[in-house]
Coordinates of C-alpha atoms in Angstrom, one line a residue:
Chain S
G27 CA 0.0 0.0 0.0
A28 CA 0.9 3.7 -0.3
V29 CA 3.4 5.0 2.3
V30 CA 3.8 8.4 3.8
S31 CA 6.7 9.2 5.9
Q32 CA 7.1 12.1 8.4
H33 CA 10.4 13.3 9.7
P34 CA 11.3 13.6 12.6
S35 CA 9.1 11.4 14.5
R36 CA 9.8 13.1 17.8
V37 CA 11.4 16.4 18.4
I38 CA 12.1 18.4 21.7
C39 CA 13.2 21.9 21.5
K40 CA 13.4 25.1 23.5
S41 CA 11.0 27.9 23.4
G42 CA 11.7 30.4 20.8
T43 CA 13.3 28.1 18.4
S44 CA 11.8 27.0 14.9
V45 CA 11.1 23.2 14.0
K46 CA 10.6 22.0 10.6
I47 CA 8.5 18.8 10.0
E48 CA 8.6 17.0 6.7
C49 CA 6.0 15.0 5.2
R50 CA 6.7 12.6 2.2
S51 CA 4.8 10.5 -0.1
L52 CA 7.1 7.7 -0.8
D53 CA 5.4 5.8 -3.8
F54 CA 2.9 8.2 -5.2
Q55 CA 2.4 11.9 -6.1
A56 CA 0.0 13.7 -3.7
T57 CA -1.4 16.8 -5.2
T58 CA -3.0 17.9 -2.0
M59 CA -1.5 17.6 1.6
F60 CA -3.3 18.4 4.8
W61 CA -1.7 19.2 8.0
Y62 CA -3.5 18.2 11.3
R63 CA -2.8 18.9 14.8
Q64 CA -3.9 16.6 17.8
F65 CA -3.6 17.6 21.4
P66 CA -3.6 14.8 24.0
K67 CA -6.9 12.9 24.3
Q68 CA -8.5 15.1 21.6
S69 CA -9.4 14.7 17.9
L70 CA -7.5 15.8 14.9
M71 CA -8.0 19.2 14.0
L72 CA -7.3 20.5 10.5
M73 CA -4.6 23.3 10.4
A74 CA -4.2 23.7 6.7
T75 CA -4.4 22.5 3.1
S76 CA -1.7 22.8 0.8
N77 CA -1.8 22.2 -3.0
E78 CA 1.7 21.7 -4.9
G79 CA 3.1 25.1 -6.2
S80 CA 0.4 27.3 -4.5
K81 CA -0.1 28.9 -1.1
A82 CA -1.7 26.9 1.7
T83 CA -5.1 27.5 2.9
Y84 CA -5.3 27.9 6.8
E85 CA -8.2 27.0 9.0
Q86 CA -9.7 29.9 11.0
G87 CA -7.6 30.5 14.2
V88 CA -4.3 29.2 12.7
E89 CA -1.6 31.6 12.4
K90 CA -0.1 31.4 8.8
D91 CA 2.9 33.3 9.9
K92 CA 3.6 30.9 12.7
F93 CA 2.8 27.6 10.8
L94 CA 4.7 28.1 7.5
I95 CA 3.8 25.2 5.0
N96 CA 5.6 24.8 1.8
H97 CA 4.5 22.2 -0.8
A98 CA 7.4 22.4 -3.1
S99 CA 6.7 19.2 -5.0
L100 CA 4.2 16.3 -5.4
T101 CA 6.0 14.3 -2.9
L102 CA 7.1 16.7 -0.1
S103 CA 5.3 19.0 2.1
T104 CA 7.0 20.9 5.1
L105 CA 5.6 22.4 8.1
T106 CA 7.8 24.9 10.0
V107 CA 6.6 26.0 13.6
T108 CA 8.3 29.2 14.1
S109 CA 9.4 30.8 17.5
A110 CA 7.8 27.7 19.0
H111 CA 6.3 28.0 22.6
P112 CA 5.1 25.4 25.1
E113 CA 1.5 25.7 23.9
D114 CA 2.5 24.4 20.6
S115 CA 3.5 21.1 21.9
S116 CA 1.2 18.6 20.1
F117 CA 1.2 15.8 17.7
Y118 CA 1.2 17.0 14.1
I119 CA -0.1 14.6 11.4
C120 CA 0.1 15.0 7.6
R121 CA -2.3 13.3 5.1
C122 CA -1.7 13.1 1.3
G123 CA -4.8 13.1 -0.6
L124 CA -5.4 11.3 -3.8
A125 CA -8.2 11.3 -6.3
G126 CA -11.7 10.2 -5.0
A127 CA -11.8 9.2 -1.3
R128 CA -8.1 7.9 -1.2
G129 CA -5.5 9.3 1.1
Y130 CA -2.8 8.2 3.5
F131 CA -1.7 9.5 6.8
G132 CA 2.0 9.9 7.9
P133 CA 2.8 8.4 11.2
G134 CA 2.9 11.8 12.9
T135 CA 5.4 14.0 14.6
R136 CA 5.3 14.6 18.3
L137 CA 6.6 18.2 19.3
T138 CA 7.5 19.0 22.8
V139 CA 8.5 22.7 23.3
L140 CA 10.3 23.2 26.8
Chain E
A21 CA -19.9 23.5 7.7
Q22 CA -19.9 19.8 8.3
T23 CA -19.9 18.4 11.7
V24 CA -19.4 14.9 13.0
T25 CA -20.6 13.7 16.6
Q26 CA -19.5 10.7 18.5
S27 CA -21.5 10.7 21.8
Q28 CA -19.5 7.7 23.5
P29 CA -16.2 9.0 24.6
E30 CA -15.5 5.5 26.0
M31 CA -16.9 2.0 25.5
S32 CA -15.8 -1.5 26.4
V33 CA -16.5 -4.9 25.3
Q34 CA -15.6 -8.5 26.3
E35 CA -13.3 -10.3 24.1
A36 CA -15.2 -12.3 21.2
E37 CA -18.3 -10.2 21.9
T38 CA -19.9 -7.4 19.6
V39 CA -19.8 -3.8 20.0
T40 CA -21.3 -0.9 18.3
L41 CA -19.9 2.6 18.1
S42 CA -22.2 5.4 17.2
C43 CA -21.5 8.4 14.8
T44 CA -24.0 11.0 13.6
Y45 CA -23.1 13.9 11.1
D46 CA -24.6 17.0 9.7
T47 CA -24.4 18.0 6.2
S48 CA -26.5 19.5 3.4
E49 CA -24.7 17.7 0.8
S50 CA -26.1 14.7 -1.0
D51 CA -22.9 12.9 -2.0
Y52 CA -20.0 12.5 0.6
Y53 CA -17.8 9.8 2.0
L54 CA -17.8 8.5 5.6
F55 CA -14.8 6.8 7.3
W56 CA -14.0 4.9 10.4
Y57 CA -10.3 5.2 11.6
K58 CA -8.6 3.6 14.4
Q59 CA -5.8 5.1 16.2
P60 CA -3.7 2.7 18.4
P61 CA -1.2 3.9 21.1
S62 CA 1.2 4.2 18.1
R63 CA -1.2 7.0 17.0
Q64 CA -0.8 5.9 13.3
M65 CA -4.2 6.5 11.9
I66 CA -5.5 3.2 10.3
L67 CA -8.4 3.2 7.8
V68 CA -11.1 0.7 9.1
I69 CA -13.8 1.2 6.6
R70 CA -15.2 3.6 4.0
Q71 CA -18.7 4.3 2.9
E72 CA -19.8 6.2 -0.2
A73 CA -23.0 8.0 0.5
Y74 CA -24.6 7.2 -2.9
K75 CA -24.3 3.4 -2.1
Q76 CA -27.3 2.0 -0.1
Q77 CA -25.4 -1.2 0.6
N78 CA -23.5 -1.1 3.9
A79 CA -19.7 -1.6 3.9
T80 CA -18.0 -4.5 5.4
E81 CA -14.4 -5.3 6.1
N82 CA -14.0 -8.7 7.8
R83 CA -15.2 -8.3 11.3
F84 CA -16.0 -4.7 10.7
S85 CA -19.4 -3.4 9.3
V86 CA -21.2 -0.2 9.3
N87 CA -25.0 0.6 9.6
F88 CA -25.2 3.7 7.2
Q89 CA -28.7 5.4 7.6
K90 CA -28.5 8.3 5.2
A91 CA -31.9 10.0 6.1
A92 CA -30.9 9.9 9.7
K93 CA -27.4 11.0 9.1
S94 CA -26.2 8.2 11.2
F95 CA -23.1 6.0 10.5
S96 CA -22.3 3.2 13.3
L97 CA -19.4 0.8 13.4
K98 CA -20.1 -2.7 14.5
I99 CA -17.1 -4.8 15.5
S100 CA -17.8 -8.6 15.6
D101 CA -15.8 -11.1 17.6
S102 CA -13.7 -8.3 19.4
Q103 CA -10.1 -8.9 19.8
L104 CA -7.5 -7.4 22.2
G105 CA -5.9 -5.7 19.2
D106 CA -9.1 -3.8 18.6
A107 CA -8.4 -1.7 21.8
A108 CA -8.0 1.9 20.4
M109 CA -9.4 5.2 19.6
Y110 CA -12.0 5.2 16.9
F111 CA -12.7 8.2 14.9
C112 CA -15.5 8.8 12.7
A113 CA -14.8 11.1 9.7
Y114 CA -16.7 12.8 6.9
R115 CA -15.4 14.1 3.6
S116 CA -17.0 16.2 1.0
T117 CA -17.0 15.3 -2.7
L118 CA -18.0 18.8 -3.6
S119 CA -14.8 20.2 -5.0
G120 CA -11.4 18.9 -5.4
N121 CA -9.4 17.2 -2.8
T122 CA -11.2 18.0 0.6
P123 CA -10.2 17.5 4.0
L124 CA -11.6 14.9 6.4
V125 CA -13.7 16.3 9.3
F126 CA -13.3 14.2 12.4
G127 CA -15.5 13.3 15.4
K128 CA -14.0 13.6 18.9
G129 CA -13.5 10.0 19.1
T130 CA -14.4 6.8 21.0
R131 CA -11.9 5.0 23.2
L132 CA -12.6 1.4 23.0
S133 CA -11.4 -1.1 25.6
V134 CA -11.3 -4.9 25.1
I135 CA -11.6 -6.8 28.2
A136 CA -10.1 -10.4 28.2

């Protein structure tokens, strides 16, 4: 089946630093990638939708200048958390969308900001 | 905007028994997709089952089946012959088909425990 990777799987950083999370589709091309955030014991909340070669569309309440999304190719999207603070600590999951109802989740990245 | 409601925060089932997880949704669209995802402690999202709204027949995948009631906007998941490995968070999700590649909208989840 289709495989999506995320790197890193876990990151711990100091408050004020920036963290980049990569999402790659390994054996297919994804025209659309979705970024979700999941706080402990909560559901997945959509942060933004990105299409290759165009600007990402952010959900209401998500700061686009804080969560920078780059979808430079059909197999790679990156989420950069700029000037991270403890409240940004969360589990970040990408999903690569395909035609129809198909799509595949990455394994997620656990971010801890000290 | 579409919403998905899972009214059971936690459920438990004896091993080998059957359990049903509830999900309702709200939409004004006539065509859409519905999903059940499993999230084990590893937090990897695993697709359990998918239903296209235009299909009247309920989807089944081995021990997993759904009861899709379009008019009632209900989409419950039945797990038969429950196994210890079924213990996880289960999320119901909705996806519009209106335009392009649309995101999944998730319910709050149901934590399923399986008792040996």
